[in-house]
PDB file of C-alpha atoms in Angstrom:
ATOM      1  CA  UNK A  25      50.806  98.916  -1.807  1.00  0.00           C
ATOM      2  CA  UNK A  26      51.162  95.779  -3.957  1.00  0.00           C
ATOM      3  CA  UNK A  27      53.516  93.336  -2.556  1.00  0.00           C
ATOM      4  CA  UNK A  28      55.045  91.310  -5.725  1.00  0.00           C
ATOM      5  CA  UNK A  29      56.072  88.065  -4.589  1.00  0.00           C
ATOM      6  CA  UNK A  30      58.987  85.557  -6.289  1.00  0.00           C
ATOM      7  CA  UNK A  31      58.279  82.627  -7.489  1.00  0.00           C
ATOM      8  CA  UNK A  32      58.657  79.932  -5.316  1.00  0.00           C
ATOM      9  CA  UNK A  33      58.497  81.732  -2.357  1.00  0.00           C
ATOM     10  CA  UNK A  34      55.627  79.763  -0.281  1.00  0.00           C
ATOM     11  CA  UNK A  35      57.920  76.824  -0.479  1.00  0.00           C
ATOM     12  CA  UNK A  36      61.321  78.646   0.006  1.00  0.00           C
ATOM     13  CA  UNK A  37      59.666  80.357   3.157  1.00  0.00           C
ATOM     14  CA  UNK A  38      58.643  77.121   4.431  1.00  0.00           C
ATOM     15  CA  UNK A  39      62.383  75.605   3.756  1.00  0.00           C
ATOM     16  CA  UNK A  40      63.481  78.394   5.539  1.00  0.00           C
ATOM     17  CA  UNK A  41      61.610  78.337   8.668  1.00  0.00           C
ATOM     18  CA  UNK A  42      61.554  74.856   8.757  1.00  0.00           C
ATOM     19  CA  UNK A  43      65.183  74.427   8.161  1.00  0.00           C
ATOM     20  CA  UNK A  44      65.826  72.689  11.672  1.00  0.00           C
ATOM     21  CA  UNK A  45      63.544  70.044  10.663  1.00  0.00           C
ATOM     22  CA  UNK A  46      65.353  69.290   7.275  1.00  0.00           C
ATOM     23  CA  UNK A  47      68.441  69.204   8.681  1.00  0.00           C
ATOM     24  CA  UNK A  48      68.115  66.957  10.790  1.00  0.00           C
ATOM     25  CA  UNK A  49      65.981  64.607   8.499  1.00  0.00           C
ATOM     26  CA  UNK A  50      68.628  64.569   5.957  1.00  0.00           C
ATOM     27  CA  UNK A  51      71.597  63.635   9.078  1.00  0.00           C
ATOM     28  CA  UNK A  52      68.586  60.979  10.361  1.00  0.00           C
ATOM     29  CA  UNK A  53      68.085  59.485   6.979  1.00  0.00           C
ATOM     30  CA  UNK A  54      71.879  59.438   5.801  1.00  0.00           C
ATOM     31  CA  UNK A  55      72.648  57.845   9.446  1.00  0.00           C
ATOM     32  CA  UNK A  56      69.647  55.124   8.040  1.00  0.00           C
ATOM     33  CA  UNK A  57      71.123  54.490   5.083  1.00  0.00           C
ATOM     34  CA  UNK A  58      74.599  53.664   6.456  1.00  0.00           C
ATOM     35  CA  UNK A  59      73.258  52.151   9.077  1.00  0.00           C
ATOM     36  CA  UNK A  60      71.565  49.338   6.850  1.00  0.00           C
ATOM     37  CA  UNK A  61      74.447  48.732   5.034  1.00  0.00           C
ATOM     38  CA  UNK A  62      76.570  48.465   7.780  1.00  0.00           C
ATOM     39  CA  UNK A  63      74.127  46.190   9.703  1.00  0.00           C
ATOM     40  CA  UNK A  64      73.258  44.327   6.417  1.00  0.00           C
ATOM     41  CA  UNK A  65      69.057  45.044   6.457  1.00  0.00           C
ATOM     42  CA  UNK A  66      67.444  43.364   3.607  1.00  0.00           C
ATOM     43  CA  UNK A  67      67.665  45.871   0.746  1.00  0.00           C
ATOM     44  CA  UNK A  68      64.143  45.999   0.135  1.00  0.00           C
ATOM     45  CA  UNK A  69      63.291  46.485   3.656  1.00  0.00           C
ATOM     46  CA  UNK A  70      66.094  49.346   3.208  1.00  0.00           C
ATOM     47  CA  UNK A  71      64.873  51.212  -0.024  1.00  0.00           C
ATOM     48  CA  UNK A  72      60.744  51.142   1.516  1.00  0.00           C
ATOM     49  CA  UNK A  73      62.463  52.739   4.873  1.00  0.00           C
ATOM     50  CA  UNK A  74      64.143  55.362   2.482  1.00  0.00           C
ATOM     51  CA  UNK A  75      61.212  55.787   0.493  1.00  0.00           C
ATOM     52  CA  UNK A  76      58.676  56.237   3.184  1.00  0.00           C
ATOM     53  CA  UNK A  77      61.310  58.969   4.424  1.00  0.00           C
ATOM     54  CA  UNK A  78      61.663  60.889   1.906  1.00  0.00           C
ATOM     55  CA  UNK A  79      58.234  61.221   1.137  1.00  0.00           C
ATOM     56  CA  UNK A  80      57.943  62.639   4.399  1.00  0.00           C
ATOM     57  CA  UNK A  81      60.130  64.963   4.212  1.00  0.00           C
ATOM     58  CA  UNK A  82      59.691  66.305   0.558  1.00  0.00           C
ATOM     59  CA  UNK A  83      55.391  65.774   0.255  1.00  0.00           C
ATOM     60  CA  UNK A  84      54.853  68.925   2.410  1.00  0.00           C
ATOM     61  CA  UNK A  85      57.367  70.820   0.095  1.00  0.00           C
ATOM     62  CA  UNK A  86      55.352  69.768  -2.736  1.00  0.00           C
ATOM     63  CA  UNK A  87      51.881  70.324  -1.208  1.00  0.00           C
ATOM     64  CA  UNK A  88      52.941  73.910   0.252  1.00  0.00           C
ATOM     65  CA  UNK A  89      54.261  74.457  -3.300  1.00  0.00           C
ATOM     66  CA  UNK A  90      50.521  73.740  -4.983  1.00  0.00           C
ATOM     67  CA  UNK A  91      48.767  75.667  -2.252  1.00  0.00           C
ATOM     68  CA  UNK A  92      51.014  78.654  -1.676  1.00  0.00           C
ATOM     69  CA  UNK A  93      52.028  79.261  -5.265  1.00  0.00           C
ATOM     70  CA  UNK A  94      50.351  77.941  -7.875  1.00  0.00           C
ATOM     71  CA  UNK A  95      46.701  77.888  -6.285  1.00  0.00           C
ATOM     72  CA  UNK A  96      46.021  81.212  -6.423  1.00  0.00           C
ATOM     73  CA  UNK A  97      45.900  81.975  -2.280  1.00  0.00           C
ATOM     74  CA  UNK A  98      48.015  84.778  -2.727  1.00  0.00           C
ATOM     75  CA  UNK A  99      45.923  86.468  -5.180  1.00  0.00           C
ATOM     76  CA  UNK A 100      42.396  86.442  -3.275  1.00  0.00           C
ATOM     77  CA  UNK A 101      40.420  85.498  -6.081  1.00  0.00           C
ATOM     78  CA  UNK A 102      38.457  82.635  -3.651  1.00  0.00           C
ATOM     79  CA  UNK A 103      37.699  86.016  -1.628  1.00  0.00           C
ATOM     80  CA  UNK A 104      34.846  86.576  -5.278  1.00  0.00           C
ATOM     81  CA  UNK A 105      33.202  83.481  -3.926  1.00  0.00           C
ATOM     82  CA  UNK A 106      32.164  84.235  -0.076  1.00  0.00           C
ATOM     83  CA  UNK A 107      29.972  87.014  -1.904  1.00  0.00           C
ATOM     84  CA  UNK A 108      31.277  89.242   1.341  1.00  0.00           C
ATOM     85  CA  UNK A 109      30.463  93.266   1.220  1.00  0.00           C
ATOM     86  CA  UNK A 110      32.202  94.837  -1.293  1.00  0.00           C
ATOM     87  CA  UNK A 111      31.619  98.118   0.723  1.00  0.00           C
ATOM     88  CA  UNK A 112      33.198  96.745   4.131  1.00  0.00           C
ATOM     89  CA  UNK A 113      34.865  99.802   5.611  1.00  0.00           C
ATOM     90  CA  UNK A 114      36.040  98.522   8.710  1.00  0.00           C
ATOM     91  CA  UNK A 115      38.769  95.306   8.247  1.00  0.00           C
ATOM     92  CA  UNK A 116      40.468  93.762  10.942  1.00  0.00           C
ATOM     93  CA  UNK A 117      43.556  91.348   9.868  1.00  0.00           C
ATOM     94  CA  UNK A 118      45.038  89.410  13.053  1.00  0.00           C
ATOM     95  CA  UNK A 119      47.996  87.213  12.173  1.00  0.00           C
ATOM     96  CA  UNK A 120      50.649  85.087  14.856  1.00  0.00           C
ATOM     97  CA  UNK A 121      53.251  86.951  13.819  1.00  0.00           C
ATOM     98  CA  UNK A 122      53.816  86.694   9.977  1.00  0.00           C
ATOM     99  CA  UNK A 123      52.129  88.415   8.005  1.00  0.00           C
ATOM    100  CA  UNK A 124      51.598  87.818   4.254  1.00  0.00           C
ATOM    101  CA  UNK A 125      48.257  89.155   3.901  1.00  0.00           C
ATOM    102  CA  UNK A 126      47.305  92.906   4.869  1.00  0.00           C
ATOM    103  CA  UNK A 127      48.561  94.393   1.785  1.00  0.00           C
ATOM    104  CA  UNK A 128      46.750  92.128   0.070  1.00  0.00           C
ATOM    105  CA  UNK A 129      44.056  93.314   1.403  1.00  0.00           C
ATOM    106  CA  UNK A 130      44.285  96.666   1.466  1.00  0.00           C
ATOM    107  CA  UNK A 131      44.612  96.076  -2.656  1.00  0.00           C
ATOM    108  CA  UNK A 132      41.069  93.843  -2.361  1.00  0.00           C
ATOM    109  CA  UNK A 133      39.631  96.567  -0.111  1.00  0.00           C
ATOM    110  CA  UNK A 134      41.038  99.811  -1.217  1.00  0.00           C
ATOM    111  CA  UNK A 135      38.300 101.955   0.523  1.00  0.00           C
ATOM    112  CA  UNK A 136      38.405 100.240   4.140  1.00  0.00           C
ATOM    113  CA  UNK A 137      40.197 101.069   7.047  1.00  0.00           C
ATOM    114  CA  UNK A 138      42.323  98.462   7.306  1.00  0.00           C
ATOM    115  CA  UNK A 139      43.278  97.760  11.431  1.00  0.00           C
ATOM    116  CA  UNK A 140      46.436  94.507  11.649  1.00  0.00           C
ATOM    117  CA  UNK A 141      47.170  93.037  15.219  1.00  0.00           C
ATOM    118  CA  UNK A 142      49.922  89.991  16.106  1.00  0.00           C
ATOM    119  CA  UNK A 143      48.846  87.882  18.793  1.00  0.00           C
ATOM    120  CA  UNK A 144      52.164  85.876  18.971  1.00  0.00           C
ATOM    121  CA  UNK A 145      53.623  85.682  22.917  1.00  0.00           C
ATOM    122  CA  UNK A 146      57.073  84.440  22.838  1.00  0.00           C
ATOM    123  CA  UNK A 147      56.221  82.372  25.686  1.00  0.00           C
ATOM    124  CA  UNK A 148      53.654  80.856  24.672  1.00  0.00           C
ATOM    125  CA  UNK A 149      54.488  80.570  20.858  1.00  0.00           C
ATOM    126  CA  UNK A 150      57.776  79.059  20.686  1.00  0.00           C
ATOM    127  CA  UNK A 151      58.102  77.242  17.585  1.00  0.00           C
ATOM    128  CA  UNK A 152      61.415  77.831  15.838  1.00  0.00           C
ATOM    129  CA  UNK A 153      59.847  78.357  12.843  1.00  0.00           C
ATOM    130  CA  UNK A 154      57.405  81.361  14.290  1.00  0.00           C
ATOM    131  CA  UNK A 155      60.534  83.049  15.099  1.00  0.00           C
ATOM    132  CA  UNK A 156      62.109  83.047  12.066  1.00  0.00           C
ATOM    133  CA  UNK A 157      59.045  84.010  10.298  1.00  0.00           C
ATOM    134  CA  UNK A 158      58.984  87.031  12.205  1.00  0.00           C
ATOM    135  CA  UNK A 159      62.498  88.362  11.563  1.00  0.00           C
ATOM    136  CA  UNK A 160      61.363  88.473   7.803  1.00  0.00           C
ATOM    137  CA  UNK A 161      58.039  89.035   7.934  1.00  0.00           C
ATOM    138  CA  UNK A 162      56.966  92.834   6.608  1.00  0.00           C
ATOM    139  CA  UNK A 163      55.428  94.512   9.295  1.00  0.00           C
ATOM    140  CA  UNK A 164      51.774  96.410   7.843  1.00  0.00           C
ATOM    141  CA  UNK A 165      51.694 100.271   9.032  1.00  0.00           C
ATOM    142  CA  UNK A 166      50.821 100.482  12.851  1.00  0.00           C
ATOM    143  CA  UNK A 167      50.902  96.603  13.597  1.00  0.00           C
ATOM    144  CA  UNK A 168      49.554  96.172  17.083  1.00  0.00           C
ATOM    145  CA  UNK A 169      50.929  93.432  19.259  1.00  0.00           C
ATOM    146  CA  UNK A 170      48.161  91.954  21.076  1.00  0.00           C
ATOM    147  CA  UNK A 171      47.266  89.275  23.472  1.00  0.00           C
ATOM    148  CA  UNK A 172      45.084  86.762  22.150  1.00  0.00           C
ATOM    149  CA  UNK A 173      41.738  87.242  24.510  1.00  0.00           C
ATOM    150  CA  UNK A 174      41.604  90.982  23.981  1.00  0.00           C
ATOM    151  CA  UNK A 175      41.360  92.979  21.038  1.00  0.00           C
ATOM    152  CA  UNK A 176      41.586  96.598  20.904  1.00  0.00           C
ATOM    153  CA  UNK A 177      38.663  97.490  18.698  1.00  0.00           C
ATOM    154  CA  UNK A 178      34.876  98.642  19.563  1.00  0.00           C
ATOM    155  CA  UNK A 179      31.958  96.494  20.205  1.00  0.00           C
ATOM    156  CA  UNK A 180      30.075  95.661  16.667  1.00  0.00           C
ATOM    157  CA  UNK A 181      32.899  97.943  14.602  1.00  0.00           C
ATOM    158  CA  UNK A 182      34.230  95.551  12.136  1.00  0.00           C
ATOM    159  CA  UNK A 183      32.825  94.204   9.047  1.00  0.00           C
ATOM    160  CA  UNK A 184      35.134  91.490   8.403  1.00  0.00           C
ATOM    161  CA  UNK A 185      37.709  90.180  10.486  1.00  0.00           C
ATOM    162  CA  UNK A 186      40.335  88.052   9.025  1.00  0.00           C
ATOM    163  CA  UNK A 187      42.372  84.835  10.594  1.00  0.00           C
ATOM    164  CA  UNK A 188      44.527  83.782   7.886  1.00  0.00           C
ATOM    165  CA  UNK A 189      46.749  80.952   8.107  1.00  0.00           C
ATOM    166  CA  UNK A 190      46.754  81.991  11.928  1.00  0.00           C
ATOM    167  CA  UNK A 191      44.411  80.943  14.432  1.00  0.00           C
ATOM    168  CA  UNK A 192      45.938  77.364  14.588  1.00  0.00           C
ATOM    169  CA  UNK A 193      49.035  78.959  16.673  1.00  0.00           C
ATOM    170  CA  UNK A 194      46.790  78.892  19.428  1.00  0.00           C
ATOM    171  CA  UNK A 195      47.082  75.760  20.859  1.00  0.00           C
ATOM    172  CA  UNK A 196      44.833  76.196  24.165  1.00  0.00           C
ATOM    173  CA  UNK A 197      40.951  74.986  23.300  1.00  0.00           C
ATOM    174  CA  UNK A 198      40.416  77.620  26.292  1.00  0.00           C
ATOM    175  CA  UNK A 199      42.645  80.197  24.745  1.00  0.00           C
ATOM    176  CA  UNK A 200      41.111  79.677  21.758  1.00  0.00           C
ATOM    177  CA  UNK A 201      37.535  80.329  22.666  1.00  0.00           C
ATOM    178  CA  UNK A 202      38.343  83.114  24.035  1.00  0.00           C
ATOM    179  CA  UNK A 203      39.731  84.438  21.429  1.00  0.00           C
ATOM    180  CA  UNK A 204      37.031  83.408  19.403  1.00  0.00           C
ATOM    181  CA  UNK A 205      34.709  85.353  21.083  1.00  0.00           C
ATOM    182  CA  UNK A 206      36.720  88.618  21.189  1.00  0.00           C
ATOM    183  CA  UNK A 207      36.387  88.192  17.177  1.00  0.00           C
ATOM    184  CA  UNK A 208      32.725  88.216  17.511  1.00  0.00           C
ATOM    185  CA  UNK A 209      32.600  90.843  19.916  1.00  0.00           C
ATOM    186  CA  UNK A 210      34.171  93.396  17.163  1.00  0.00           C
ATOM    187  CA  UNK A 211      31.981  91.852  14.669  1.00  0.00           C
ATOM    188  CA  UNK A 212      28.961  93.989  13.595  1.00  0.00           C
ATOM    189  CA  UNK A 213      25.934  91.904  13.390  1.00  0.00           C
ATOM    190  CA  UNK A 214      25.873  91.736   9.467  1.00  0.00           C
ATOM    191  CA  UNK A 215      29.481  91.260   9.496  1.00  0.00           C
ATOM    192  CA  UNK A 216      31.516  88.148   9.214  1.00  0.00           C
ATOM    193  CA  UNK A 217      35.066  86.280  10.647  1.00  0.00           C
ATOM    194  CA  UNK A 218      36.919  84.686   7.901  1.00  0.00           C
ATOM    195  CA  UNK A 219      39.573  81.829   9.004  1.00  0.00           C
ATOM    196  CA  UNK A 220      41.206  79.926   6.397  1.00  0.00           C
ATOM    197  CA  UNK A 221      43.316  77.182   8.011  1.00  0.00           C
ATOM    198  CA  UNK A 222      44.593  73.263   7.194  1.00  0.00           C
ATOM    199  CA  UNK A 223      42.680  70.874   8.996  1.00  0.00           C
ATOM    200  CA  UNK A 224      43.533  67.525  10.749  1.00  0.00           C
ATOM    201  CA  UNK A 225      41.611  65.628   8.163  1.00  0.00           C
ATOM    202  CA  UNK A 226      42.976  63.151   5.571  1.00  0.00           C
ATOM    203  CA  UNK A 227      44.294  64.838   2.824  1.00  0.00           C
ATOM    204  CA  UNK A 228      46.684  66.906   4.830  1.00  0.00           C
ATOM    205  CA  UNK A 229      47.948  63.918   6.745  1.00  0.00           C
ATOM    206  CA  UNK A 230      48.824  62.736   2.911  1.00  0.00           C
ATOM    207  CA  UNK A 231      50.222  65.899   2.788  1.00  0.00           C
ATOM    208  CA  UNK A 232      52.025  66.623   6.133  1.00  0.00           C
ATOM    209  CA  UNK A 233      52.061  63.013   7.858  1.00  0.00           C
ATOM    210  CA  UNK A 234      52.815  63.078  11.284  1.00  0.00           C
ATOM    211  CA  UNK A 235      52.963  66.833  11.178  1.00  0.00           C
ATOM    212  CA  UNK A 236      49.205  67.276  10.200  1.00  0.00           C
ATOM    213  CA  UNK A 237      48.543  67.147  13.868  1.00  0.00           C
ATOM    214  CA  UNK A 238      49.821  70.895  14.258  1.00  0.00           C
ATOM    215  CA  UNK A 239      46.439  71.626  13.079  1.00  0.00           C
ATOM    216  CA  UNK A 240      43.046  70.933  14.573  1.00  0.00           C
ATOM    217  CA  UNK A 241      39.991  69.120  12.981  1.00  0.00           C
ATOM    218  CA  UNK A 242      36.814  71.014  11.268  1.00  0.00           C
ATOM    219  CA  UNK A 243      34.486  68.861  14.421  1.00  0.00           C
ATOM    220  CA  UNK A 244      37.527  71.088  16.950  1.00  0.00           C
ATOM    221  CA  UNK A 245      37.200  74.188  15.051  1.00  0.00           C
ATOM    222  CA  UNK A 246      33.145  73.911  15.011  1.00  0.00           C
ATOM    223  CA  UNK A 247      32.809  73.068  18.707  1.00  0.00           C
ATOM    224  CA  UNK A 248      34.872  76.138  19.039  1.00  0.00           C
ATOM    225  CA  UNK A 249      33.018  78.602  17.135  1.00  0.00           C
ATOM    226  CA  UNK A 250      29.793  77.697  18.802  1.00  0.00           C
ATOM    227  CA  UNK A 251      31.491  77.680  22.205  1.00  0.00           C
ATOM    228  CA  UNK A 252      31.714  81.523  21.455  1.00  0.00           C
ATOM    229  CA  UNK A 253      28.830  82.149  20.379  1.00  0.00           C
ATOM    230  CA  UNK A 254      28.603  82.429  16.278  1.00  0.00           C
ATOM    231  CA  UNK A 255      25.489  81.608  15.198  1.00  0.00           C
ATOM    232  CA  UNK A 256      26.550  80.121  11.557  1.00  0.00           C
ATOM    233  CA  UNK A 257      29.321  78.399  10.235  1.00  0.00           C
ATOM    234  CA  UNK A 258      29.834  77.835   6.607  1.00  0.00           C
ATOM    235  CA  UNK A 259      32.856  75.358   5.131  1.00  0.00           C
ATOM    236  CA  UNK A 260      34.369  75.388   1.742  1.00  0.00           C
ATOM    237  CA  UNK A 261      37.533  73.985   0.287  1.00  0.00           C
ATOM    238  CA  UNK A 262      40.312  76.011  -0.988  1.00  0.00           C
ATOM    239  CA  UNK A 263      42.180  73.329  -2.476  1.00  0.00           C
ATOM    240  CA  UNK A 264      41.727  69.813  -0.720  1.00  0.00           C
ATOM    241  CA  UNK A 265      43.954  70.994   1.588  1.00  0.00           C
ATOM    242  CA  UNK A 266      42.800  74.093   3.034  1.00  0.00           C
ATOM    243  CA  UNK A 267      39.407  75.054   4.399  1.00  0.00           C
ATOM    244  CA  UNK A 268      37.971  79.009   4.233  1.00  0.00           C
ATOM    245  CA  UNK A 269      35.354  78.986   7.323  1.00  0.00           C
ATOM    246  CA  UNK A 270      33.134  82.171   6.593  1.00  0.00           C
ATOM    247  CA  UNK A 271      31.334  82.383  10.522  1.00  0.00           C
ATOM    248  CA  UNK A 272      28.337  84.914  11.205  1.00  0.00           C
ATOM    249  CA  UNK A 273      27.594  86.470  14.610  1.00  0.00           C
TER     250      UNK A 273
END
């Protein structure tokens, strides 16, 4: 089942889940701007306050717009690259609750069984903009909600098991090695976990400023991975501002 998507929509979904934050960055910035003219600041010191606000608020629009619509995530094509088994019959897809990806990937992997779990807890994952995700989000065929530190699926079953734009939800270092190792635990041993996630690095704090620190460094995500037991990690960039980790049991 192809999923056609609009244009724009990466960035219109993130406007829309994020709304709360825009709103009140636009009331915060006009309340700025009047207050410097009522108070008299220096102009210039004025216009670099504006500036430095708006950037702040409109570079993750711009970046999100780059990676989630003109980049070519949404079309798999990187997928060609992590030379993974073209004959994988067994695919698990776990998501936090959105999910843009499994019919994607039943398109990509038209033979496979393709098995989708949600590890979002609502009270543990209580972002506003997790919960508006999932009101629109289009629910794949026998979705199971799951918690994160146990997966329903048979030791050594899967041959690929996919954590898409995901795994960062869970915010626990604890949590997160244990889920971790669940994912290798379903993994056969010729099989592979594939996470593709922002990092706290650089480029996506020129990105996402302040708001780069809702994701976790590669060092974090490495220490994690070899916490639970993976034997080897590979990095590549997707962009400069998204990482695809390809890990091996």
């Amino acid at each position: 089942m192809a999923i056609e998507r609009r244009p724009f929509q990466g960035v219109l979904n993130i406007l829309s889940f994020n709304r709360h934050f825009y709103v009140i960055g636009l009331l915060v910035l006009a309340g700025i701007i009047a207050a410097g003219f009522i108070f008299h600041v220096n102009h210039l010191y004025l216009l670099i306050i504006v500036i430095a606000f708006i950037y702040g608020l409109f570079a993750p629009l711009i970046v999100s717009a780059y990676v989630y619509d003109f980049s070519g995530y949404y079309t798999f094509n990187w997928l060609h690259k992590l030379a993974l088994n073209p004959k994988a019959n067994h695919i698990v897809n776990i998501n936090a609750g959105f999910d843009e990806t499994s019919f994607i990937l039943e398109d990509h992997f038209p033979d496979a069984k393709i098995r989708v779990f949600d590890f979002y807890n609502a009270s543990q994952h209580t972002e506003p903009a997790i919960v508006r995700a999932r009101k629109v989000s289009l629910t794949y065929p026998d979705t199971q909600v799951i918690e994160s530190g146990n997966i329903p699926v048979s030791d050594q079953s899967a041959d690929l098991v996919f954590l898409l734009s995901a795994a960062h939800e869970i915010r626990s270092n604890q949590e997160k090695v244990v889920f971790l190792k669940e994912c290798r635990r379903i993994c056969k041993p010729g099989g592979k976990v594939i996470m593709v996630e922002h990092l706290r690095d650089f480029p996506n704090f020129i990105a996402f400023t302040i708001g780069f620190t809702h994701f976790f460094s590669a060092p974090t995500w490495r220490k994690a991975f070899t916490q639970a037991g993976f034997s080897k990690i590979d990095e590549t960039k997707f962009t400069p501002f998204m990482s695809v980790f390809t890990i091996t049991p």
